[in-house]
PDB file of C-alpha atoms in Angstrom:
ATOM      1  CA  MET A   1       0.000   0.000   0.000  1.00 48.00           C
ATOM      2  CA  LYS A   2       1.294   3.426  -0.850  1.00 51.00           C
ATOM      3  CA  THR A   3       1.860   5.640   2.144  1.00 48.00           C
ATOM      4  CA  LEU A   4      -0.495   8.381   3.265  1.00 52.00           C
ATOM      5  CA  THR A   5       1.720  11.233   4.390  1.00 45.00           C
ATOM      6  CA  LYS A   6       4.110  11.205   1.414  1.00 44.00           C
ATOM      7  CA  ILE A   7       1.316  11.440  -1.059  1.00 36.00           C
ATOM      8  CA  ILE A   8      -0.257  14.583   0.324  1.00 39.00           C
ATOM      9  CA  LEU A   9       2.871  16.564  -0.515  1.00 33.00           C
ATOM     10  CA  SER A  10       2.565  19.337   2.069  1.00 35.00           C
ATOM     11  CA  GLY A  11       1.549  16.280   4.038  1.00 36.00           C
ATOM     12  CA  ALA A  12     -15.696  17.729  32.934  1.00 24.00           C
ATOM     13  CA  ALA A  13     -17.207  14.557  32.709  1.00 26.00           C
ATOM     14  CA  LEU A  14     -15.764  14.441  29.325  1.00 25.00           C
ATOM     15  CA  CYS A  15     -18.463  16.095  27.244  1.00 27.00           C
ATOM     16  CA  ALA A  16     -16.830  17.695  24.234  1.00 31.00           C
ATOM     17  CA  THR A  17     -16.118  21.410  24.462  1.00 30.00           C
ATOM     18  CA  LEU A  18     -15.511  23.355  21.304  1.00 31.00           C
ATOM     19  CA  SER A  19     -14.575  26.682  19.837  1.00 33.00           C
ATOM     20  CA  ILE A  20     -14.784  27.429  16.140  1.00 36.00           C
ATOM     21  CA  GLY A  21     -11.789  29.116  14.555  1.00 39.00           C
ATOM     22  CA  GLN A  22     -13.544  30.033  11.318  1.00 39.00           C
ATOM     23  CA  ALA A  23     -17.155  30.803  10.536  1.00 46.00           C
ATOM     24  CA  ALA A  24     -17.003  29.379   7.023  1.00 64.00           C
ATOM     25  CA  THR A  25     -17.999  25.784   6.489  1.00 84.00           C
ATOM     26  CA  ALA A  26     -15.595  23.245   5.047  1.00 91.00           C
ATOM     27  CA  GLU A  27     -15.063  23.178   1.290  1.00 91.00           C
ATOM     28  CA  VAL A  28     -12.737  20.905  -0.658  1.00 90.00           C
ATOM     29  CA  GLY A  29      -9.793  22.825  -2.075  1.00 89.00           C
ATOM     30  CA  LYS A  30      -9.965  25.511   0.600  1.00 93.00           C
ATOM     31  CA  ALA A  31      -8.562  25.879   4.106  1.00 95.00           C
ATOM     32  CA  ALA A  32     -10.139  23.424   6.526  1.00 96.00           C
ATOM     33  CA  PRO A  33     -12.019  25.278   9.280  1.00 97.00           C
ATOM     34  CA  ASP A  34     -10.207  25.205  12.605  1.00 97.00           C
ATOM     35  CA  PHE A  35     -11.863  23.796  15.707  1.00 98.00           C
ATOM     36  CA  THR A  36     -11.017  22.808  19.260  1.00 98.00           C
ATOM     37  CA  LEU A  37     -12.476  19.768  21.010  1.00 98.00           C
ATOM     38  CA  THR A  38     -11.853  17.917  24.264  1.00 98.00           C
ATOM     39  CA  ASP A  39     -11.334  14.198  23.814  1.00 99.00           C
ATOM     40  CA  ILE A  40     -12.727  11.347  25.920  1.00 98.00           C
ATOM     41  CA  ASN A  41      -9.575  11.420  28.067  1.00 98.00           C
ATOM     42  CA  GLY A  42     -10.023  15.092  28.917  1.00 98.00           C
ATOM     43  CA  ASN A  43      -7.292  16.393  26.610  1.00 98.00           C
ATOM     44  CA  GLN A  44      -7.917  19.400  24.389  1.00 98.00           C
ATOM     45  CA  HIS A  45      -6.968  19.314  20.719  1.00 98.00           C
ATOM     46  CA  SER A  46      -7.173  21.931  17.999  1.00 98.00           C
ATOM     47  CA  LEU A  47      -6.902  21.278  14.297  1.00 98.00           C
ATOM     48  CA  ALA A  48      -4.368  24.107  14.056  1.00 98.00           C
ATOM     49  CA  GLU A  49      -1.881  22.302  16.298  1.00 98.00           C
ATOM     50  CA  TYR A  50      -1.534  19.576  13.664  1.00 97.00           C
ATOM     51  CA  ARG A  51      -0.515  21.936  10.872  1.00 96.00           C
ATOM     52  CA  GLY A  52       2.230  20.306   8.840  1.00 93.00           C
ATOM     53  CA  LYS A  53       0.724  16.835   9.173  1.00 92.00           C
ATOM     54  CA  THR A  54      -1.894  14.969   7.224  1.00 91.00           C
ATOM     55  CA  VAL A  55      -5.111  14.882   9.260  1.00 94.00           C
ATOM     56  CA  VAL A  56      -7.974  12.459   8.729  1.00 94.00           C
ATOM     57  CA  LEU A  57     -11.353  13.250  10.288  1.00 96.00           C
ATOM     58  CA  GLU A  58     -13.652  10.254  10.694  1.00 97.00           C
ATOM     59  CA  TRP A  59     -17.243  10.836  11.758  1.00 97.00           C
ATOM     60  CA  VAL A  60     -18.250   7.742  13.679  1.00 97.00           C
ATOM     61  CA  ASN A  61     -21.242   6.079  15.321  1.00 96.00           C
ATOM     62  CA  PRO A  62     -20.261   2.682  16.772  1.00 97.00           C
ATOM     63  CA  GLU A  63     -23.783   1.346  16.184  1.00 95.00           C
ATOM     64  CA  CYS A  64     -24.116   2.405  12.542  1.00 94.00           C
ATOM     65  CA  PRO A  65     -24.321  -0.669  10.258  1.00 93.00           C
ATOM     66  CA  ILE A  66     -21.782   0.779   7.812  1.00 93.00           C
ATOM     67  CA  VAL A  67     -19.406   1.653  10.644  1.00 95.00           C
ATOM     68  CA  MET A  68     -19.842  -1.903  11.900  1.00 96.00           C
ATOM     69  CA  LYS A  69     -19.020  -3.154   8.405  1.00 95.00           C
ATOM     70  CA  HIS A  70     -15.639  -1.456   8.611  1.00 95.00           C
ATOM     71  CA  TYR A  71     -14.960  -2.379  12.258  1.00 96.00           C
ATOM     72  CA  ASP A  72     -16.841  -5.356  13.721  1.00 94.00           C
ATOM     73  CA  ARG A  73     -17.272  -7.276  10.499  1.00 92.00           C
ATOM     74  CA  SER A  74     -13.959  -6.722   8.729  1.00 96.00           C
ATOM     75  CA  GLY A  75     -11.423  -4.723  10.733  1.00 94.00           C
ATOM     76  CA  ASN A  76     -10.959  -2.562   7.649  1.00 95.00           C
ATOM     77  CA  MET A  77     -10.987   0.878   9.281  1.00 96.00           C
ATOM     78  CA  PRO A  78      -8.369   0.011  11.931  1.00 96.00           C
ATOM     79  CA  LYS A  79      -6.111  -1.263   9.131  1.00 94.00           C
ATOM     80  CA  VAL A  80      -6.464   2.060   7.321  1.00 93.00           C
ATOM     81  CA  GLN A  81      -5.749   3.863  10.600  1.00 94.00           C
ATOM     82  CA  GLN A  82      -2.637   1.758  11.161  1.00 93.00           C
ATOM     83  CA  ALA A  83      -1.307   2.652   7.712  1.00 89.00           C
ATOM     84  CA  ALA A  84      -1.987   6.331   8.359  1.00 88.00           C
ATOM     85  CA  ALA A  85      -0.311   6.214  11.778  1.00 91.00           C
ATOM     86  CA  ALA A  86       2.747   4.526  10.274  1.00 89.00           C
ATOM     87  CA  ASP A  87       3.082   7.555   8.001  1.00 85.00           C
ATOM     88  CA  GLY A  88       2.765  10.005  10.880  1.00 88.00           C
ATOM     89  CA  ALA A  89      -0.758  11.106  10.002  1.00 91.00           C
ATOM     90  CA  VAL A  90      -3.194  12.324  12.652  1.00 95.00           C
ATOM     91  CA  TRP A  91      -6.544  10.501  12.847  1.00 97.00           C
ATOM     92  CA  LEU A  92      -9.386  12.178  14.717  1.00 98.00           C
ATOM     93  CA  GLN A  93     -12.665  10.346  15.398  1.00 99.00           C
ATOM     94  CA  ILE A  94     -15.706  12.544  15.970  1.00 98.00           C
ATOM     95  CA  ASN A  95     -19.128  11.461  17.202  1.00 97.00           C
ATOM     96  CA  SER A  96     -21.625  14.290  16.676  1.00 96.00           C
ATOM     97  CA  GLY A  97     -24.632  12.472  18.096  1.00 94.00           C
ATOM     98  CA  HIS A  98     -26.759  14.465  20.516  1.00 93.00           C
ATOM     99  CA  PRO A  99     -26.779  13.347  24.175  1.00 95.00           C
ATOM    100  CA  GLY A 100     -28.527   9.996  24.406  1.00 93.00           C
ATOM    101  CA  ALA A 101     -28.419   9.360  20.665  1.00 94.00           C
ATOM    102  CA  GLN A 102     -27.743   5.911  19.283  1.00 93.00           C
ATOM    103  CA  GLY A 103     -24.001   5.361  19.563  1.00 96.00           C
ATOM    104  CA  ASP A 104     -23.392   8.354  21.857  1.00 96.00           C
ATOM    105  CA  TYR A 105     -21.159   6.348  24.161  1.00 98.00           C
ATOM    106  CA  ALA A 106     -19.912   7.678  27.478  1.00 98.00           C
ATOM    107  CA  PRO A 107     -16.115   8.113  27.566  1.00 98.00           C
ATOM    108  CA  ALA A 108     -15.350   4.771  29.221  1.00 98.00           C
ATOM    109  CA  ARG A 109     -17.590   2.894  26.809  1.00 98.00           C
ATOM    110  CA  ALA A 110     -16.130   4.707  23.805  1.00 98.00           C
ATOM    111  CA  ALA A 111     -12.609   3.855  24.976  1.00 98.00           C
ATOM    112  CA  ALA A 112     -13.611   0.214  25.433  1.00 98.00           C
ATOM    113  CA  TRP A 113     -15.074   0.177  21.913  1.00 98.00           C
ATOM    114  CA  GLN A 114     -11.808   1.557  20.545  1.00 98.00           C
ATOM    115  CA  LYS A 115      -9.763  -1.037  22.416  1.00 98.00           C
ATOM    116  CA  ARG A 116     -11.977  -3.906  21.319  1.00 97.00           C
ATOM    117  CA  HIS A 117     -11.495  -3.035  17.666  1.00 97.00           C
ATOM    118  CA  GLY A 118      -7.817  -2.126  17.819  1.00 96.00           C
ATOM    119  CA  THR A 119      -8.553   1.439  16.814  1.00 97.00           C
ATOM    120  CA  VAL A 120      -5.479   3.515  16.022  1.00 96.00           C
ATOM    121  CA  ALA A 121      -6.700   7.082  16.473  1.00 97.00           C
ATOM    122  CA  THR A 122      -5.045  10.164  17.867  1.00 98.00           C
ATOM    123  CA  ALA A 123      -8.248  11.127  19.675  1.00 98.00           C
ATOM    124  CA  TYR A 124     -11.982  10.394  19.961  1.00 99.00           C
ATOM    125  CA  PHE A 125     -14.353  13.310  20.548  1.00 99.00           C
ATOM    126  CA  ARG A 126     -17.986  13.651  21.582  1.00 98.00           C
ATOM    127  CA  ASP A 127     -19.268  16.648  19.633  1.00 97.00           C
ATOM    128  CA  GLN A 128     -22.641  16.473  21.367  1.00 96.00           C
ATOM    129  CA  ASP A 129     -23.837  19.935  20.387  1.00 95.00           C
ATOM    130  CA  GLY A 130     -22.905  19.139  16.791  1.00 95.00           C
ATOM    131  CA  ARG A 131     -21.048  22.357  16.056  1.00 96.00           C
ATOM    132  CA  VAL A 132     -18.049  20.685  14.435  1.00 97.00           C
ATOM    133  CA  GLY A 133     -20.347  18.308  12.588  1.00 96.00           C
ATOM    134  CA  ARG A 134     -22.231  21.260  11.128  1.00 95.00           C
ATOM    135  CA  LEU A 135     -18.991  23.097  10.400  1.00 96.00           C
ATOM    136  CA  TYR A 136     -17.930  20.208   8.170  1.00 96.00           C
ATOM    137  CA  ASP A 137     -21.445  19.332   7.014  1.00 93.00           C
ATOM    138  CA  ALA A 138     -20.949  15.787   8.306  1.00 93.00           C
ATOM    139  CA  ARG A 139     -24.115  13.886   7.416  1.00 90.00           C
ATOM    140  CA  THR A 140     -23.432  10.177   7.743  1.00 90.00           C
ATOM    141  CA  THR A 141     -21.202   7.739   9.544  1.00 93.00           C
ATOM    142  CA  PRO A 142     -18.604   7.137   8.416  1.00 93.00           C
ATOM    143  CA  HIS A 143     -18.041  10.512   6.752  1.00 94.00           C
ATOM    144  CA  MET A 144     -14.380  11.043   5.923  1.00 93.00           C
ATOM    145  CA  PHE A 145     -12.346  14.224   5.491  1.00 93.00           C
ATOM    146  CA  VAL A 146      -8.644  14.482   4.651  1.00 92.00           C
ATOM    147  CA  ILE A 147      -6.643  17.638   5.314  1.00 92.00           C
ATOM    148  CA  ASP A 148      -3.135  18.070   3.939  1.00 90.00           C
ATOM    149  CA  GLY A 149      -0.136  19.450   5.779  1.00 90.00           C
ATOM    150  CA  GLY A 150      -0.841  22.928   4.499  1.00 91.00           C
ATOM    151  CA  GLY A 151      -4.284  22.901   6.111  1.00 93.00           C
ATOM    152  CA  THR A 152      -6.249  22.435   2.885  1.00 91.00           C
ATOM    153  CA  LEU A 153      -9.223  20.087   2.786  1.00 92.00           C
ATOM    154  CA  VAL A 154      -8.352  17.717  -0.064  1.00 89.00           C
ATOM    155  CA  TYR A 155     -11.070  15.080   0.264  1.00 89.00           C
ATOM    156  CA  ALA A 156     -14.586  14.812   1.687  1.00 90.00           C
ATOM    157  CA  GLY A 157     -16.961  11.883   1.332  1.00 90.00           C
ATOM    158  CA  GLY A 158     -17.307   8.169   1.822  1.00 90.00           C
ATOM    159  CA  ILE A 159     -14.598   5.742   2.844  1.00 90.00           C
ATOM    160  CA  ASP A 160     -15.020   3.827  -0.401  1.00 88.00           C
ATOM    161  CA  SER A 161     -17.010   3.418  -3.585  1.00 86.00           C
ATOM    162  CA  ILE A 162     -19.496   0.658  -2.735  1.00 86.00           C
ATOM    163  CA  ARG A 163     -22.766   1.490  -1.027  1.00 82.00           C
ATOM    164  CA  SER A 164     -23.258  -1.740   0.880  1.00 85.00           C
ATOM    165  CA  GLY A 165     -23.238  -3.232   4.349  1.00 88.00           C
ATOM    166  CA  ASN A 166     -21.508  -6.369   3.082  1.00 91.00           C
ATOM    167  CA  PRO A 167     -17.863  -6.585   4.228  1.00 93.00           C
ATOM    168  CA  ASP A 168     -17.094  -8.855   1.271  1.00 93.00           C
ATOM    169  CA  ASP A 169     -17.412  -5.769  -0.944  1.00 93.00           C
ATOM    170  CA  ILE A 170     -14.439  -4.023   0.651  1.00 92.00           C
ATOM    171  CA  ALA A 171     -11.860  -5.868  -1.434  1.00 92.00           C
ATOM    172  CA  GLN A 172     -13.585  -4.739  -4.640  1.00 90.00           C
ATOM    173  CA  ALA A 173     -14.202  -1.162  -3.529  1.00 90.00           C
ATOM    174  CA  THR A 174     -12.111   1.892  -4.325  1.00 85.00           C
ATOM    175  CA  ASN A 175     -10.893   3.260  -0.997  1.00 85.00           C
ATOM    176  CA  TYR A 176     -11.072   7.010  -1.435  1.00 86.00           C
ATOM    177  CA  VAL A 177      -8.929   7.752   1.616  1.00 86.00           C
ATOM    178  CA  THR A 178      -5.872   5.616   0.990  1.00 76.00           C
ATOM    179  CA  ALA A 179      -5.965   3.085  -1.824  1.00 47.00           C
ATOM    180  CA  ALA A 180      -7.229   4.591  -5.075  1.00 33.00           C
ATOM    181  CA  PRO A 181      -4.423   5.338  -7.563  1.00 33.00           C
ATOM    182  CA  ALA A 182      -6.427   8.258  -8.984  1.00 31.00           C
ATOM    183  CA  ASP A 183      -7.120   9.708  -5.534  1.00 42.00           C
ATOM    184  CA  PRO A 184      -5.362  13.046  -4.858  1.00 44.00           C
ATOM    185  CA  ILE A 185      -4.112  11.696  -1.539  1.00 46.00           C
ATOM    186  CA  LEU A 186      -2.223   8.846  -3.145  1.00 42.00           C
ATOM    187  CA  SER A 187      -1.186  10.342  -6.430  1.00 41.00           C
ATOM    188  CA  GLY A 188       0.342  13.496  -4.973  1.00 40.00           C
ATOM    189  CA  ARG A 189      -1.583  15.664  -7.404  1.00 37.00           C
ATOM    190  CA  ARG A 190      -4.987  17.264  -7.346  1.00 41.00           C
ATOM    191  CA  GLN A 191      -7.340  15.529  -9.739  1.00 40.00           C
ATOM    192  CA  THR A 192      -9.948  17.340 -11.794  1.00 36.00           C
ATOM    193  CA  GLU A 193     -12.485  14.522 -11.569  1.00 39.00           C
ATOM    194  CA  PRO A 194     -15.059  15.390  -8.897  1.00 38.00           C
ATOM    195  CA  GLU A 195     -15.021  11.859  -7.437  1.00 45.00           C
ATOM    196  CA  ALA A 196     -11.306  12.153  -6.690  1.00 43.00           C
ATOM    197  CA  ARG A 197     -11.988  15.070  -4.375  1.00 48.00           C
ATOM    198  CA  LEU A 198     -15.570  14.675  -3.271  1.00 47.00           C
ATOM    199  CA  SER A 199     -17.862  11.674  -3.054  1.00 50.00           C
ATOM    200  CA  ALA A 200     -21.235  10.991  -1.491  1.00 50.00           C
ATOM    201  CA  PRO A 201     -20.814   9.769   2.079  1.00 52.00           C
ATOM    202  CA  ARG A 202     -22.435   6.410   2.760  1.00 51.00           C
ATOM    203  CA  GLY A 203     -23.788   5.197   6.069  1.00 46.00           C
ATOM    204  CA  TYR A 204     -26.143   6.086   8.891  1.00 48.00           C
ATOM    205  CA  GLY A 205     -27.515   9.584   8.364  1.00 53.00           C
ATOM    206  CA  PHE A 206     -27.713  12.054  11.226  1.00 55.00           C
ATOM    207  CA  ALA A 207     -28.246  15.715  11.984  1.00 54.00           C
ATOM    208  CA  ALA A 208     -25.215  16.845  13.953  1.00 56.00           C
ATOM    209  CA  GLY A 209     -26.068  17.428  17.589  1.00 56.00           C
ATOM    210  CA  LYS A 210     -29.818  17.177  17.003  1.00 60.00           C
ATOM    211  CA  PRO A 211     -32.370  14.475  17.769  1.00 50.00           C
ATOM    212  CA  ARG A 212     -34.231  13.082  14.807  1.00 41.00           C
ATOM    213  CA  GLY A 213     -37.579  14.737  14.485  1.00 37.00           C
TER     214      GLY A 213
END
């Protein structure tokens, strides 16, 4: 597998707290909006502190069937995380479910879920008011965003090309985050094809920080 950092070129009970660094919402090809969140271990992180590194944002709901496809049923997402970590990339997991939502795990339960699946993530956040989710227009889980070392959002969309809950499809799918030769992340160049930069996210839909209604 080609490496992730090289190819980008420029490369409290613990309820999440947040401050938004930019009012503008995320847009591929432009600067990724800054944010600050407190992780499930009580440590504060800002996107700005990771400038110079590739950053992957993964919106997650442990009980989403598509998330389960890539964790419980295949171990695919942890493998992608391991490859990213080996390249020095930062991987941030964000759960924007409102308090009490499906998959809104308390910190200890979220940490246990990570351990059970061998998750390799820099941090896991509970964005319970949904402000970061809305900032990035995160709409499903998993919804993936890749930010290069210069702070530019270079990809937003699904983890791969197949809209399915079947883990057997993973081997045939184009992985938009790490494995597609035409992907801007892997090729080291920005592609003109829309799919190389932006794809429809696939998974459990949600409204960031809001109950369904």
